[in-house]
PDB file of C-alpha atoms in Angstrom:
ATOM      1  CA  SER A 999      -0.585  21.010 -17.723  1.00 83.00           C
ATOM      2  CA  TYR A1000      -2.372  21.445 -21.056  1.00 85.00           C
ATOM      3  CA  ASP A1001      -2.661  19.401 -24.222  1.00 83.00           C
ATOM      4  CA  GLY A1002      -4.729  20.080 -27.317  1.00 84.00           C
ATOM      5  CA  ALA A1003      -4.840  20.096 -31.105  1.00 84.00           C
ATOM      6  CA  LEU A1004      -3.581  22.789 -33.462  1.00 85.00           C
ATOM      7  CA  SER A1005      -5.119  20.981 -36.436  1.00 85.00           C
ATOM      8  CA  ASN A1006      -6.441  17.552 -37.371  1.00 85.00           C
ATOM      9  CA  ARG A1007      -2.896  16.173 -37.392  1.00 90.00           C
ATOM     10  CA  ILE A1008      -0.767  18.393 -35.135  1.00 92.00           C
ATOM     11  CA  GLY A1009      -1.010  18.599 -31.350  1.00 91.00           C
ATOM     12  CA  ILE A1010       0.880  20.442 -28.619  1.00 92.00           C
ATOM     13  CA  GLY A1011       1.235  20.088 -24.871  1.00 91.00           C
ATOM     14  CA  ALA A1012       2.772  22.055 -22.022  1.00 92.00           C
ATOM     15  CA  MET A1013       3.458  21.258 -18.373  1.00 92.00           C
ATOM     16  CA  VAL A1014       4.968  23.027 -15.371  1.00 93.00           C
ATOM     17  CA  PHE A1015       5.762  20.879 -12.327  1.00 89.00           C
ATOM     18  CA  SER A1016       7.136  21.859  -8.913  1.00 90.00           C
ATOM     19  CA  ASP A1017       7.952  19.449  -6.093  1.00 86.00           C
ATOM     20  CA  GLN A1018       9.416  19.970  -2.618  1.00 84.00           C
ATOM     21  CA  PHE A1019      10.567  17.297  -0.192  1.00 80.00           C
ATOM     22  CA  GLY A1020      12.283  18.672   2.888  1.00 77.00           C
ATOM     23  CA  VAL A1021      15.076  20.965   1.692  1.00 80.00           C
ATOM     24  CA  GLU A1022      15.100  19.341  -1.766  1.00 86.00           C
ATOM     25  CA  ASN A1023      13.319  21.089  -4.637  1.00 89.00           C
ATOM     26  CA  ARG A1024      12.605  20.061  -8.196  1.00 89.00           C
ATOM     27  CA  LEU A1025      11.264  22.277 -10.992  1.00 91.00           C
ATOM     28  CA  ARG A1026      10.306  21.010 -14.452  1.00 92.00           C
ATOM     29  CA  GLY A1027       8.971  22.664 -17.579  1.00 94.00           C
ATOM     30  CA  GLN A1028       7.974  20.614 -20.620  1.00 94.00           C
ATOM     31  CA  LEU A1029       6.799  21.292 -24.181  1.00 94.00           C
ATOM     32  CA  SER A1030       5.464  18.466 -26.347  1.00 94.00           C
ATOM     33  CA  TYR A1031       4.615  18.139 -30.030  1.00 94.00           C
ATOM     34  CA  SER A1032       2.801  15.384 -31.904  1.00 94.00           C
ATOM     35  CA  TYR A1033       1.887  14.468 -35.456  1.00 95.00           C
ATOM     36  CA  ARG A1034      -0.886  12.012 -36.310  1.00 93.00           C
ATOM     37  CA  PHE A1035      -1.601  10.173 -39.531  1.00 92.00           C
ATOM     38  CA  GLU A1036      -3.740   7.309 -40.796  1.00 91.00           C
ATOM     39  CA  SER A1037      -3.240   4.402 -43.160  1.00 88.00           C
ATOM     40  CA  GLU A1038      -5.133   1.279 -44.122  1.00 86.00           C
ATOM     41  CA  ALA A1039      -3.477  -0.481 -41.190  1.00 86.00           C
ATOM     42  CA  GLY A1040      -4.758   1.968 -38.562  1.00 91.00           C
ATOM     43  CA  LYS A1041      -4.069   5.268 -36.816  1.00 93.00           C
ATOM     44  CA  PHE A1042      -0.559   6.298 -35.798  1.00 94.00           C
ATOM     45  CA  ALA A1043       1.238   9.176 -34.084  1.00 95.00           C
ATOM     46  CA  ILE A1044       4.765  10.301 -33.383  1.00 96.00           C
ATOM     47  CA  GLY A1045       5.640  12.674 -30.553  1.00 95.00           C
ATOM     48  CA  LEU A1046       8.605  14.702 -29.342  1.00 95.00           C
ATOM     49  CA  SER A1047       8.974  16.372 -25.954  1.00 95.00           C
ATOM     50  CA  THR A1048      11.604  18.814 -24.702  1.00 95.00           C
ATOM     51  CA  GLU A1049      12.123  19.419 -20.997  1.00 94.00           C
ATOM     52  CA  TYR A1050      14.058  21.669 -18.646  1.00 93.00           C
ATOM     53  CA  MET A1051      14.770  20.373 -15.122  1.00 91.00           C
ATOM     54  CA  ARG A1052      16.345  22.084 -12.144  1.00 90.00           C
ATOM     55  CA  TYR A1053      17.240  20.453  -8.814  1.00 87.00           C
ATOM     56  CA  PHE A1054      18.251  22.669  -5.896  1.00 85.00           C
ATOM     57  CA  LEU A1055      18.363  22.869  -2.092  1.00 85.00           C
ATOM     58  CA  ASP A1056      16.862  25.484   0.219  1.00 78.00           C
ATOM     59  CA  ASN A1057      19.278  27.839   1.975  1.00 73.00           C
ATOM     60  CA  SER A1058      18.136  26.238   5.227  1.00 71.00           C
ATOM     61  CA  ALA A1059      20.276  23.220   4.308  1.00 67.00           C
ATOM     62  CA  LEU A1060      23.297  25.259   5.444  1.00 67.00           C
ATOM     63  CA  THR A1061      21.921  25.578   8.973  1.00 68.00           C
ATOM     64  CA  ASP A1062      21.340  21.842   9.441  1.00 65.00           C
ATOM     65  CA  GLY A1063      23.158  20.617  12.539  1.00 64.00           C
ATOM     66  CA  GLY A1064      24.534  17.623  10.638  1.00 64.00           C
ATOM     67  CA  VAL A1065      26.265  19.763   8.003  1.00 62.00           C
ATOM     68  CA  THR A1066      29.908  20.706   8.409  1.00 63.00           C
ATOM     69  CA  ILE A1067      30.675  24.126   6.933  1.00 64.00           C
ATOM     70  CA  PRO A1068      32.103  24.526   4.392  1.00 62.00           C
ATOM     71  CA  ASP A1069      30.482  21.632   2.483  1.00 64.00           C
ATOM     72  CA  ASP A1070      31.087  21.913  -1.258  1.00 70.00           C
ATOM     73  CA  ARG A1071      28.316  19.468  -2.121  1.00 73.00           C
ATOM     74  CA  ILE A1072      25.690  21.418  -0.160  1.00 73.00           C
ATOM     75  CA  SER A1073      26.893  24.689  -1.700  1.00 73.00           C
ATOM     76  CA  GLN A1074      26.576  23.207  -5.180  1.00 76.00           C
ATOM     77  CA  GLY A1075      23.095  21.951  -4.321  1.00 77.00           C
ATOM     78  CA  ILE A1076      21.974  25.437  -3.298  1.00 77.00           C
ATOM     79  CA  ASP A1077      23.256  26.824  -6.616  1.00 79.00           C
ATOM     80  CA  GLY A1078      21.293  24.052  -8.330  1.00 82.00           C
ATOM     81  CA  PHE A1079      21.797  21.516 -11.111  1.00 87.00           C
ATOM     82  CA  GLU A1080      20.112  22.097 -14.471  1.00 89.00           C
ATOM     83  CA  TYR A1081      19.401  19.641 -17.283  1.00 89.00           C
ATOM     84  CA  PHE A1082      17.883  19.609 -20.763  1.00 92.00           C
ATOM     85  CA  LEU A1083      16.085  16.468 -21.905  1.00 92.00           C
ATOM     86  CA  ALA A1084      14.417  15.362 -25.114  1.00 94.00           C
ATOM     87  CA  SER A1085      12.210  12.281 -25.510  1.00 95.00           C
ATOM     88  CA  LEU A1086      10.689  10.500 -28.507  1.00 96.00           C
ATOM     89  CA  GLY A1087       7.594   8.331 -28.718  1.00 96.00           C
ATOM     90  CA  PHE A1088       5.402   6.359 -31.114  1.00 95.00           C
ATOM     91  CA  TYR A1089       1.762   5.258 -30.756  1.00 95.00           C
ATOM     92  CA  GLY A1090      -0.552   3.184 -32.906  1.00 94.00           C
ATOM     93  CA  GLU A1091      -4.078   1.797 -33.028  1.00 93.00           C
ATOM     94  CA  ILE A1092      -4.225  -1.172 -35.398  1.00 92.00           C
ATOM     95  CA  GLU A1093      -7.590  -2.384 -36.709  1.00 84.00           C
ATOM     96  CA  GLU A1094      -9.258  -0.254 -33.978  1.00 81.00           C
ATOM     97  CA  ASN A1095      -8.566  -2.916 -31.340  1.00 90.00           C
ATOM     98  CA  PHE A1096      -4.827  -3.365 -30.888  1.00 94.00           C
ATOM     99  CA  ILE A1097      -2.871  -0.613 -29.119  1.00 94.00           C
ATOM    100  CA  VAL A1098       0.921  -0.362 -29.391  1.00 95.00           C
ATOM    101  CA  GLY A1099       3.360   2.178 -28.016  1.00 96.00           C
ATOM    102  CA  LEU A1100       7.094   2.725 -27.757  1.00 96.00           C
ATOM    103  CA  SER A1101       8.880   5.677 -26.171  1.00 95.00           C
ATOM    104  CA  PHE A1102      12.442   6.648 -25.316  1.00 95.00           C
ATOM    105  CA  PRO A1103      12.481   8.996 -22.278  1.00 91.00           C
ATOM    106  CA  GLY A1104      15.589  11.108 -21.880  1.00 88.00           C
ATOM    107  CA  LEU A1105      16.953  10.163 -25.291  1.00 89.00           C
ATOM    108  CA  ILE A1106      18.955  13.389 -25.029  1.00 89.00           C
ATOM    109  CA  HIS A1107      20.139  14.264 -21.502  1.00 85.00           C
ATOM    110  CA  SER A1108      22.453  17.266 -21.273  1.00 86.00           C
ATOM    111  CA  ARG A1109      23.849  19.144 -18.265  1.00 83.00           C
ATOM    112  CA  GLN A1110      23.206  22.911 -18.571  1.00 81.00           C
ATOM    113  CA  ASP A1111      24.411  24.572 -15.365  1.00 77.00           C
ATOM    114  CA  ASP A1112      27.829  26.125 -14.710  1.00 75.00           C
ATOM    115  CA  ASN A1113      28.191  24.374 -11.374  1.00 66.00           C
ATOM    116  CA  ASP A1114      31.772  23.226 -10.810  1.00 61.00           C
ATOM    117  CA  SER A1115      31.042  19.553 -10.254  1.00 56.00           C
ATOM    118  CA  ASN A1116      32.730  16.391 -11.405  1.00 55.00           C
ATOM    119  CA  ASP A1117      29.378  14.639 -11.798  1.00 54.00           C
ATOM    120  CA  GLU A1118      28.692  13.382 -15.302  1.00 54.00           C
ATOM    121  CA  VAL A1119      25.287  12.722 -16.803  1.00 53.00           C
ATOM    122  CA  GLU A1120      24.812   8.967 -17.051  1.00 58.00           C
ATOM    123  CA  LYS A1121      24.036   7.889 -20.601  1.00 68.00           C
ATOM    124  CA  GLU A1122      21.479   5.220 -19.759  1.00 76.00           C
ATOM    125  CA  PHE A1123      19.268   3.906 -22.562  1.00 85.00           C
ATOM    126  CA  ASN A1124      15.660   4.265 -21.420  1.00 91.00           C
ATOM    127  CA  TYR A1125      12.584   2.774 -23.040  1.00 94.00           C
ATOM    128  CA  ILE A1126       8.898   2.104 -22.365  1.00 95.00           C
ATOM    129  CA  ALA A1127       6.970  -0.345 -24.544  1.00 96.00           C
ATOM    130  CA  TYR A1128       3.382  -1.470 -24.245  1.00 93.00           C
ATOM    131  CA  LEU A1129       0.835  -3.611 -26.037  1.00 96.00           C
ATOM    132  CA  GLY A1130      -2.893  -3.621 -25.397  1.00 95.00           C
ATOM    133  CA  TYR A1131      -6.207  -4.772 -26.780  1.00 96.00           C
ATOM    134  CA  ARG A1132      -9.497  -2.860 -26.713  1.00 92.00           C
ATOM    135  CA  ALA A1133     -12.481  -5.217 -26.436  1.00 93.00           C
ATOM    136  CA  PRO A1134     -15.913  -3.520 -26.545  1.00 92.00           C
ATOM    137  CA  ILE A1135     -18.860  -5.421 -25.064  1.00 91.00           C
ATOM    138  CA  GLU A1136     -21.818  -3.588 -26.567  1.00 87.00           C
ATOM    139  CA  GLU A1137     -24.558  -5.461 -24.715  1.00 87.00           C
ATOM    140  CA  TYR A1138     -23.216  -4.096 -21.400  1.00 86.00           C
ATOM    141  CA  ASP A1139     -22.019  -0.752 -22.815  1.00 88.00           C
ATOM    142  CA  MET A1140     -18.500  -1.378 -21.554  1.00 92.00           C
ATOM    143  CA  VAL A1141     -14.945  -1.678 -22.877  1.00 93.00           C
ATOM    144  CA  ILE A1142     -12.236  -3.959 -21.475  1.00 95.00           C
ATOM    145  CA  GLU A1143      -8.584  -3.036 -22.102  1.00 94.00           C
ATOM    146  CA  PRO A1144      -5.806  -5.370 -20.941  1.00 96.00           C
ATOM    147  CA  ILE A1145      -2.394  -3.690 -21.380  1.00 95.00           C
ATOM    148  CA  LEU A1146       1.108  -5.033 -20.784  1.00 95.00           C
ATOM    149  CA  CYS A1147       3.854  -2.455 -20.235  1.00 95.00           C
ATOM    150  CA  VAL A1148       7.632  -3.039 -20.039  1.00 94.00           C
ATOM    151  CA  ARG A1149       9.967  -0.246 -18.946  1.00 92.00           C
ATOM    152  CA  LYS A1150      13.665   0.271 -18.311  1.00 90.00           C
ATOM    153  CA  ILE A1151      14.556   3.651 -16.794  1.00 87.00           C
ATOM    154  CA  GLY A1152      18.044   4.582 -15.636  1.00 82.00           C
ATOM    155  CA  ASP A1153      19.907   1.995 -13.578  1.00 81.00           C
ATOM    156  CA  VAL A1154      16.681   0.502 -12.170  1.00 81.00           C
ATOM    157  CA  ASP A1155      15.869  -3.104 -13.089  1.00 84.00           C
ATOM    158  CA  ILE A1156      13.285  -3.802 -15.783  1.00 89.00           C
ATOM    159  CA  GLN A1157       9.742  -3.162 -14.567  1.00 91.00           C
ATOM    160  CA  ILE A1158       6.740  -5.025 -16.017  1.00 93.00           C
ATOM    161  CA  ASP A1159       3.200  -3.766 -15.410  1.00 93.00           C
ATOM    162  CA  ALA A1160       0.089  -5.842 -16.089  1.00 95.00           C
ATOM    163  CA  ASN A1161      -2.914  -3.509 -16.380  1.00 95.00           C
ATOM    164  CA  LEU A1162      -6.638  -4.026 -16.775  1.00 95.00           C
ATOM    165  CA  ARG A1163      -8.881  -1.032 -17.512  1.00 94.00           C
ATOM    166  CA  LEU A1164     -12.690  -1.087 -17.588  1.00 94.00           C
ATOM    167  CA  SER A1165     -14.898   1.733 -18.879  1.00 92.00           C
ATOM    168  CA  PHE A1166     -18.677   1.978 -18.776  1.00 90.00           C
ATOM    169  CA  LEU A1167     -21.462   4.142 -20.204  1.00 87.00           C
ATOM    170  CA  ASP A1168     -19.418   5.713 -23.002  1.00 83.00           C
ATOM    171  CA  GLU A1169     -16.410   6.490 -20.769  1.00 81.00           C
ATOM    172  CA  ARG A1170     -18.546   8.123 -18.062  1.00 88.00           C
ATOM    173  CA  LEU A1171     -17.297   5.627 -15.485  1.00 92.00           C
ATOM    174  CA  PHE A1172     -13.983   3.805 -15.508  1.00 90.00           C
ATOM    175  CA  SER A1173     -11.766   1.769 -13.234  1.00 94.00           C
ATOM    176  CA  GLY A1174      -8.474  -0.053 -13.452  1.00 94.00           C
ATOM    177  CA  ILE A1175      -6.006  -2.268 -11.636  1.00 94.00           C
ATOM    178  CA  THR A1176      -2.229  -2.562 -12.059  1.00 94.00           C
ATOM    179  CA  TYR A1177       0.191  -5.169 -10.792  1.00 93.00           C
ATOM    180  CA  GLY A1178       3.863  -4.409 -11.301  1.00 90.00           C
ATOM    181  CA  PHE A1179       6.768  -6.783 -10.857  1.00 86.00           C
ATOM    182  CA  GLY A1180      10.467  -6.711 -11.578  1.00 79.00           C
ATOM    183  CA  ALA A1181      11.998  -3.692  -9.836  1.00 69.00           C
ATOM    184  CA  GLY A1182       9.870  -4.197  -6.727  1.00 72.00           C
ATOM    185  CA  ASN A1183       6.344  -5.604  -6.817  1.00 82.00           C
ATOM    186  CA  ARG A1184       3.478  -3.147  -6.455  1.00 86.00           C
ATOM    187  CA  LEU A1185      -0.306  -3.019  -6.699  1.00 90.00           C
ATOM    188  CA  GLY A1186      -2.463  -0.081  -7.795  1.00 92.00           C
ATOM    189  CA  PHE A1187      -6.130   0.773  -8.267  1.00 93.00           C
ATOM    190  CA  MET A1188      -7.856   3.574 -10.152  1.00 93.00           C
ATOM    191  CA  LEU A1189     -11.436   4.932 -10.224  1.00 94.00           C
ATOM    192  CA  GLY A1190     -12.781   7.809 -12.279  1.00 93.00           C
ATOM    193  CA  THR A1191     -15.839   9.511 -13.674  1.00 94.00           C
ATOM    194  CA  ARG A1192     -16.642  12.009 -16.428  1.00 91.00           C
ATOM    195  CA  ILE A1193     -19.370  14.602 -15.915  1.00 89.00           C
ATOM    196  CA  ASN A1194     -19.750  16.760 -19.026  1.00 85.00           C
ATOM    197  CA  ALA A1195     -16.375  18.556 -19.397  1.00 84.00           C
ATOM    198  CA  LEU A1196     -15.117  17.526 -15.956  1.00 89.00           C
ATOM    199  CA  ASN A1197     -13.088  14.365 -15.315  1.00 89.00           C
ATOM    200  CA  VAL A1198     -12.184  13.255 -11.783  1.00 92.00           C
ATOM    201  CA  PHE A1199      -9.696  10.469 -10.991  1.00 92.00           C
ATOM    202  CA  TYR A1200      -8.608   8.743  -7.788  1.00 94.00           C
ATOM    203  CA  SER A1201      -5.756   6.246  -7.579  1.00 93.00           C
ATOM    204  CA  TYR A1202      -4.091   4.268  -4.824  1.00 91.00           C
ATOM    205  CA  ASP A1203      -0.689   2.609  -5.087  1.00 88.00           C
ATOM    206  CA  MET A1204       1.179   0.348  -2.676  1.00 85.00           C
ATOM    207  CA  THR A1205       4.414  -1.618  -2.850  1.00 82.00           C
ATOM    208  CA  MET A1206       5.040  -5.206  -1.832  1.00 75.00           C
ATOM    209  CA  LEU A1207       8.485  -4.406  -0.402  1.00 71.00           C
ATOM    210  CA  ASP A1208       9.279  -4.777   3.301  1.00 71.00           C
ATOM    211  CA  PHE A1209       9.076  -1.043   4.046  1.00 66.00           C
ATOM    212  CA  GLN A1210       5.349  -1.065   3.155  1.00 64.00           C
ATOM    213  CA  GLN A1211       4.671  -1.951   6.798  1.00 68.00           C
ATOM    214  CA  TYR A1212       5.824   1.599   7.639  1.00 70.00           C
ATOM    215  CA  ASN A1213       3.840   3.221   4.826  1.00 72.00           C
ATOM    216  CA  ALA A1214       0.115   3.370   4.091  1.00 76.00           C
ATOM    217  CA  GLY A1215       0.625   3.638   0.328  1.00 80.00           C
ATOM    218  CA  SER A1216       0.073   6.679  -1.866  1.00 85.00           C
ATOM    219  CA  HIS A1217      -3.221   8.372  -2.720  1.00 89.00           C
ATOM    220  CA  GLU A1218      -3.647  10.648  -5.714  1.00 89.00           C
ATOM    221  CA  PHE A1219      -6.548  12.795  -6.887  1.00 90.00           C
ATOM    222  CA  SER A1220      -6.517  14.273 -10.410  1.00 88.00           C
ATOM    223  CA  LEU A1221      -8.828  16.738 -12.116  1.00 87.00           C
ATOM    224  CA  MET A1222      -9.080  17.171 -15.893  1.00 85.00           C
ATOM    225  CA  ILE A1223     -11.151  19.777 -17.732  1.00 84.00           C
ATOM    226  CA  ASN A1224     -12.021  19.498 -21.427  1.00 79.00           C
ATOM    227  CA  LEU A1225     -11.893  23.009 -22.859  1.00 73.00           C
ATOM    228  CA  PRO A1226     -14.236  24.194 -25.648  1.00 68.00           C
ATOM    229  CA  SER A1227     -13.106  23.164 -29.109  1.00 55.00           C
ATOM    230  CA  ALA A1228     -10.822  25.386 -31.138  1.00 53.00           C
ATOM    231  CA  PHE A1229     -11.893  26.577 -34.572  1.00 42.00           C
ATOM    232  CA  SER A1230     -10.070  27.166 -37.803  1.00 42.00           C
ATOM    233  CA  ALA A1231     -11.095  27.987 -41.341  1.00 39.00           C
ATOM    234  CA  ASP A1232     -11.225  25.227 -43.937  1.00 42.00           C
ATOM    235  CA  ASN A1233     -10.630  25.595 -47.633  1.00 40.00           C
ATOM    236  CA  GLN A1234     -14.137  26.975 -48.227  1.00 37.00           C
ATOM    237  CA  GLY A1235     -13.659  29.721 -45.670  1.00 40.00           C
ATOM    238  CA  GLU A1236     -16.113  28.119 -43.227  1.00 39.00           C
ATOM    239  CA  MET A1237     -15.384  27.533 -39.563  1.00 35.00           C
ATOM    240  CA  LYS A1238     -14.804  23.904 -38.736  1.00 40.00           C
ATOM    241  CA  GLU A1239     -14.738  22.503 -35.221  1.00 39.00           C
ATOM    242  CA  LYS A1240     -11.494  20.895 -34.177  1.00 41.00           C
ATOM    243  CA  GLU A1241     -10.597  18.601 -31.309  1.00 43.00           C
ATOM    244  CA  HIS A1242     -10.740  19.936 -27.805  1.00 49.00           C
ATOM    245  CA  GLY A1243      -7.880  20.680 -25.467  1.00 54.00           C
ATOM    246  CA  GLU A1244      -7.443  19.339 -21.971  1.00 54.00           C
ATOM    247  CA  VAL A1245      -6.238  21.029 -18.790  1.00 54.00           C
ATOM    248  CA  TYR A1246      -5.016  19.059 -15.727  1.00 47.00           C
TER     249      TYR A1246
END
């Protein structure tokens, strides 16, 4: 994935994602756009993302001993199901300390394939809202950020996440903890460090549901690289440094 600035106010992002679980495959491509502006109240941004998704099965699904041939559902799965999605989001920093956000994932959800299926796209209203506070403690060179997030996605019950993020030494070290409740309780931890242009993250997540006794939780490692800044000419014809881009 990549995200960066085209100018002081306009940003773009792109992501390609591929996932395979057994014979099931998922492919996603996403383009995002954002516009930022400031007022006396604070800094604000609005964003729009468009996404293409394709779900499909490997041909090996036809040779599974539990499949009775012909199976129309398996055949449709091999042909694949395609969707177009569009999402909208808002973000704000008020008085440099308060953080607010509201997004509507899958605001537009449209079936795109020609597969002869009676399935209809469910028109669920999705939303994610969060409120946080950034509290710098200068004597220890650290920042504390408690954040409360409420989400409703699809037909899943409302999920509430209570987050606490700590950063030290001008964002060179950071850690966080998340406790989620509502649609299944869960607990997560995060550690990270920034070394020049390189950012490294590790996170661990576990659920409080009964099946956790058969699962050791999930581990995730992420790598982010801050690319050199882009340049553009200002009104005087001079080159002015703009914000950097990021690659994951």
